[in-house]
Coordinates of N, CA and C in Angstrom, one line a residue:
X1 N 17.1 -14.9 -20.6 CA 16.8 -13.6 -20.1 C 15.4 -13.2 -20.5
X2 N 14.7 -12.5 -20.0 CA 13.2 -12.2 -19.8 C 12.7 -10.7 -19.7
X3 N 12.6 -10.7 -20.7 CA 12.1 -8.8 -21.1 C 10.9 -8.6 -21.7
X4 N 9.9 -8.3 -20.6 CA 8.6 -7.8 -21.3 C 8.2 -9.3 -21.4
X5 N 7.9 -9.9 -20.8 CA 7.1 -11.5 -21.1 C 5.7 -11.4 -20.8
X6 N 5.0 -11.4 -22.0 CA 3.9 -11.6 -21.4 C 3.4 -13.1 -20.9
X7 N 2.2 -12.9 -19.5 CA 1.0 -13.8 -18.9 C 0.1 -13.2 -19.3
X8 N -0.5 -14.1 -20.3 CA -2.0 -13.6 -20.5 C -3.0 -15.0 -20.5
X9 N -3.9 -14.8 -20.1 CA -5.6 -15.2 -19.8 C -4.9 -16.3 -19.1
X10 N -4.0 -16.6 -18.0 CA -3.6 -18.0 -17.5 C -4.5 -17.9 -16.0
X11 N -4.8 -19.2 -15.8 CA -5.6 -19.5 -14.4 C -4.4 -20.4 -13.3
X12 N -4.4 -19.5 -12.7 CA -3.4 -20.2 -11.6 C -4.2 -20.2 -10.4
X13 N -4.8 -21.9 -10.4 CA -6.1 -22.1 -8.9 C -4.6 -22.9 -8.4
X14 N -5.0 -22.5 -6.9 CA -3.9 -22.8 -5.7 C -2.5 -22.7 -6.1
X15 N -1.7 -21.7 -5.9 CA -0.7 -22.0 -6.4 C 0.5 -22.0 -5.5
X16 N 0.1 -21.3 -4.4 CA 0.7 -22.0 -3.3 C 0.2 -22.8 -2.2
X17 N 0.1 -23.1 -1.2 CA 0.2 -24.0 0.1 C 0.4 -24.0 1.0
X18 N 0.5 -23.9 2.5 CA 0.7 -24.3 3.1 C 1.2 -25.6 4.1
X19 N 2.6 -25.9 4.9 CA 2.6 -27.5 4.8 C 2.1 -27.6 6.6
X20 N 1.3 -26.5 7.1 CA 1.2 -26.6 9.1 C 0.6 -28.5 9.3
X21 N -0.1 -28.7 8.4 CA -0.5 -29.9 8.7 C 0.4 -31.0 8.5
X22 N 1.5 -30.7 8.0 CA 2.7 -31.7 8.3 C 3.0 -31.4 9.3
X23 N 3.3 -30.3 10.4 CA 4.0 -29.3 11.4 C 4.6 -28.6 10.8
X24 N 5.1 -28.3 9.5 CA 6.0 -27.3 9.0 C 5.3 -26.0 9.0
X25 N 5.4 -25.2 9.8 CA 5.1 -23.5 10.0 C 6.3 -22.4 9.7
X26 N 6.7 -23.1 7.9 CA 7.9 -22.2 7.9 C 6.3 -21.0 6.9
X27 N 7.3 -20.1 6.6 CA 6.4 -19.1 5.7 C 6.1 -20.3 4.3
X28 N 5.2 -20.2 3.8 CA 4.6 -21.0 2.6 C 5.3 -19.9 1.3
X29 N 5.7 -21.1 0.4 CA 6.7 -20.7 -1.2 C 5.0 -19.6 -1.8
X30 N 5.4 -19.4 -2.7 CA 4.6 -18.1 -3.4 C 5.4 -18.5 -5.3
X31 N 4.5 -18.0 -5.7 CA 4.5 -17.6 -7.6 C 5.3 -16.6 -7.3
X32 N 6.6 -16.9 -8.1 CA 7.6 -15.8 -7.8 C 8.3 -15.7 -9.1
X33 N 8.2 -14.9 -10.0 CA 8.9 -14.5 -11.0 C 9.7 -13.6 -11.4
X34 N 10.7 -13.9 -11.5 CA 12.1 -12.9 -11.2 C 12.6 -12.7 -12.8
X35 N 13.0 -11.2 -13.1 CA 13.1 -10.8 -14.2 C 14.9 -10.1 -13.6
X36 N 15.2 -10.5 -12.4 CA 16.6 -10.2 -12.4 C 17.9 -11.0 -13.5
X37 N 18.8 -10.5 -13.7 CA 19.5 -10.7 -14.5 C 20.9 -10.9 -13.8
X38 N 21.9 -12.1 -13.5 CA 23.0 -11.7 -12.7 C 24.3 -10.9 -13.1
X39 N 24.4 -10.2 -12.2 CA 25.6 -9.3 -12.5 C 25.0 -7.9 -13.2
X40 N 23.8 -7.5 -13.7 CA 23.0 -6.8 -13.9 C 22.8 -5.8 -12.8
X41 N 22.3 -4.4 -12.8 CA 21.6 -3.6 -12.0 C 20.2 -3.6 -12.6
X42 N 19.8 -3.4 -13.7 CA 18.6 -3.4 -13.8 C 17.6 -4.9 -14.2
X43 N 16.5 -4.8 -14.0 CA 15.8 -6.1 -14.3 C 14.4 -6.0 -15.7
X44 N 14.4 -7.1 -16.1 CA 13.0 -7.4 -17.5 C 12.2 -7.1 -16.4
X45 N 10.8 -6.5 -17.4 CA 9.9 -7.0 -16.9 C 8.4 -7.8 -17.3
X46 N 7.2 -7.7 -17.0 CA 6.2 -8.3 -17.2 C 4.9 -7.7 -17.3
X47 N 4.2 -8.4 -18.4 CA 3.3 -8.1 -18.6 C 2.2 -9.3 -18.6
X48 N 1.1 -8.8 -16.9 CA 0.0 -9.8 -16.8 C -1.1 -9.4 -17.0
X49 N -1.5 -10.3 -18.3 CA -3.6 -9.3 -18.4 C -3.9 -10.7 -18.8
X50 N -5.2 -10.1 -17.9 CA -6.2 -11.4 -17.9 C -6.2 -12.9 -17.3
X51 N -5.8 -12.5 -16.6 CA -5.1 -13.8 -15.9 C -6.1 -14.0 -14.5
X52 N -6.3 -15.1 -13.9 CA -7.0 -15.5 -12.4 C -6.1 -16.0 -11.7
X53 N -6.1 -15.2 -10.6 CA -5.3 -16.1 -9.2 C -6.8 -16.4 -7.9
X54 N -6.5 -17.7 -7.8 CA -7.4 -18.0 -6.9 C -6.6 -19.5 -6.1
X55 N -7.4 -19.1 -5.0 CA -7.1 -19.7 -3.5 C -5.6 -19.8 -2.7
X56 N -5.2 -19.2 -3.4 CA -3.5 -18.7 -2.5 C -3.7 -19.2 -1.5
X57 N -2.6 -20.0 -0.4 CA -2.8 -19.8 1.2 C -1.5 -18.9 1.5
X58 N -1.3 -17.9 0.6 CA -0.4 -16.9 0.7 C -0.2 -15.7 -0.1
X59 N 0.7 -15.7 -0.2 CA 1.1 -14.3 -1.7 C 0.6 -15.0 -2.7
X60 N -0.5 -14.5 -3.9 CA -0.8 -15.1 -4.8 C 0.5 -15.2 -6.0
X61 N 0.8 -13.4 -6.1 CA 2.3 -13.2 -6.9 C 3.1 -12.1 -6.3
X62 N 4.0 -13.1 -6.5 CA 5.3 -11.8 -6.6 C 6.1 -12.0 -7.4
X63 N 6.7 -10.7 -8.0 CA 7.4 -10.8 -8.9 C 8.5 -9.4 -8.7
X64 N 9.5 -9.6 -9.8 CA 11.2 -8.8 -9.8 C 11.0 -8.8 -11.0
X65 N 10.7 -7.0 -11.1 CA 10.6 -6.6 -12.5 C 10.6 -5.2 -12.3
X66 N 11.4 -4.6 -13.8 CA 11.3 -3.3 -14.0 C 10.1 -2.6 -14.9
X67 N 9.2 -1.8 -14.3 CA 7.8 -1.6 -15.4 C 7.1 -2.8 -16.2
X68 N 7.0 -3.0 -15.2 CA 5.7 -4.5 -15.3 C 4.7 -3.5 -15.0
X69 N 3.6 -4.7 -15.4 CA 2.1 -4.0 -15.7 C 1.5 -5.6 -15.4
X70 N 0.4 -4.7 -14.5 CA -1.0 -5.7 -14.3 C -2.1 -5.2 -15.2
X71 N -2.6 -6.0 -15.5 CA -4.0 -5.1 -16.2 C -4.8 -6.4 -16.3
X72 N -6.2 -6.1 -16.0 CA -7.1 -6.5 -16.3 C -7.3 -8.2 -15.5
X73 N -7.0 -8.6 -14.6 CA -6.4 -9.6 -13.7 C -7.5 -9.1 -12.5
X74 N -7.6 -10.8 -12.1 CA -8.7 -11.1 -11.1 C -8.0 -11.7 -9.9
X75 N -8.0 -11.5 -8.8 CA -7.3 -12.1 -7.6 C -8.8 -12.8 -6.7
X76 N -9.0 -13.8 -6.2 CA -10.0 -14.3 -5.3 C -9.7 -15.2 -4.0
X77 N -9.9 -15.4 -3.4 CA -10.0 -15.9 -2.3 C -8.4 -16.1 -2.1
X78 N -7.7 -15.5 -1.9 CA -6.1 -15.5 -1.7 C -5.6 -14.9 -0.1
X79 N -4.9 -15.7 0.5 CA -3.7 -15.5 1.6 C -5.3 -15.6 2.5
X80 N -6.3 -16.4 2.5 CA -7.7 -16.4 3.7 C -7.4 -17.0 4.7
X81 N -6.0 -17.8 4.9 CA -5.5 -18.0 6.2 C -4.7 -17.4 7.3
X82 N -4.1 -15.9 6.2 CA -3.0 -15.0 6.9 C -2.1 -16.2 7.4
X83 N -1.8 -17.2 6.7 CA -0.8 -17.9 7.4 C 1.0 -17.6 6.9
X84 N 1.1 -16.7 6.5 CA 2.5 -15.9 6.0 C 2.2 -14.7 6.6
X85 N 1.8 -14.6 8.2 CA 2.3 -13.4 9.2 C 3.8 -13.5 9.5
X86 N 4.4 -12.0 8.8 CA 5.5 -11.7 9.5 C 5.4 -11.0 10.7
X87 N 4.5 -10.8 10.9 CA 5.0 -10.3 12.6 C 2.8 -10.0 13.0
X88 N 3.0 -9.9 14.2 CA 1.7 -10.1 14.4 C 0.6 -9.1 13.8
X89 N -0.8 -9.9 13.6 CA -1.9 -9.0 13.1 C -1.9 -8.6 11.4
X90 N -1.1 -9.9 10.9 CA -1.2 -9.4 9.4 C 0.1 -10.1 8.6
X91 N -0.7 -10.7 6.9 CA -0.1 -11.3 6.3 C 1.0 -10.3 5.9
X92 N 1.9 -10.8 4.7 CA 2.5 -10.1 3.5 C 1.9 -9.4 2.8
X93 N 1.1 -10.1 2.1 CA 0.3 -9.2 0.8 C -0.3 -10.5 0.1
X94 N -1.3 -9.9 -0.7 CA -2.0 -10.3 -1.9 C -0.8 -10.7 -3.0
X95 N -0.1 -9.3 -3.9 CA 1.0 -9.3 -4.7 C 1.7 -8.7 -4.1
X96 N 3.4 -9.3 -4.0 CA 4.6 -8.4 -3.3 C 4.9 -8.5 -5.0
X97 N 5.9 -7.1 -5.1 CA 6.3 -6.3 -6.0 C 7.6 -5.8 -5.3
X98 N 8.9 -6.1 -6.3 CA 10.1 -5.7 -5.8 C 10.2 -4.9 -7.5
X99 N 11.1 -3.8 -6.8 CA 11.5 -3.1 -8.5 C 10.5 -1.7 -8.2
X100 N 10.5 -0.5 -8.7 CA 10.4 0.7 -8.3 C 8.8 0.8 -9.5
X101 N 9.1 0.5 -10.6 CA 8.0 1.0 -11.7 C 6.4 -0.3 -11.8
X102 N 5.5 0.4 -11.8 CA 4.6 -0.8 -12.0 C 3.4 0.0 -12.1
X103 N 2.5 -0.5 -13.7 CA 1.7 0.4 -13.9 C 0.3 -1.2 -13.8
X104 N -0.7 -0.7 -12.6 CA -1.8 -1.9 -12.6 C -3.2 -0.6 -13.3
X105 N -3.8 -1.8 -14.3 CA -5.1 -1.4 -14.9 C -6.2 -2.1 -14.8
X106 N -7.5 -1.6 -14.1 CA -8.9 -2.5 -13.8 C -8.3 -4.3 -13.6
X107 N -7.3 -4.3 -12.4 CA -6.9 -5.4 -11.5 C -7.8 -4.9 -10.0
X108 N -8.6 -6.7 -10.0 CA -9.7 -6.5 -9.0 C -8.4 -7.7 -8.0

């Protein structure tokens, strides 16, 4: 179980992918960190400072958490293929966020 975990100063270069160049054009996997708990209603959450996400060919992060907090975290060159369009003229996101509370601080 995972309550309040912190990520701090970690560098995640490429951390997801793309497979179109095999032919596979399903949506591309994503940094997905889940603070659900089973049989639970509520979920842990997370704390990421100082951390770099760079070159995503998708959602850099997402994460399932209750009052998580970004702070201080760099995102770069992430999802520059839009190749995780759900429907035309536009990816997912940068960071998908499931769970209601989330406080972000000087996150570029």
């Amino acid at each position: 179980m995972l309550t309040n975990s912190p990520f701090d100063s970690l560098n995640f270069m490429y951390p997801s992918y793309s497979k179109r160049m095999l032919g596979d054009i399903s949506l591309i996997e994503r940094t997905d960190i889940n603070g659900r708990f089973p049989g639970k209603s509520c979920c842990g959450g997370f704390h990421f400072i100082n951390n770099t996400f760079y070159g995503s060919d998708g959602i850099a992060l997402a994460y399932h958490g209750q009052g998580s907090v970004l702070e201080h975290n760099y995102f770069e060159y992430n999802d520059w293929t839009s190749a995780n369009m759900m429907r035309y003229g536009g990816g997912m996101a940068t960071i998908y966020q499931i769970v209601t509370t989330m406080k972000s601080d000087r996150t570029l």
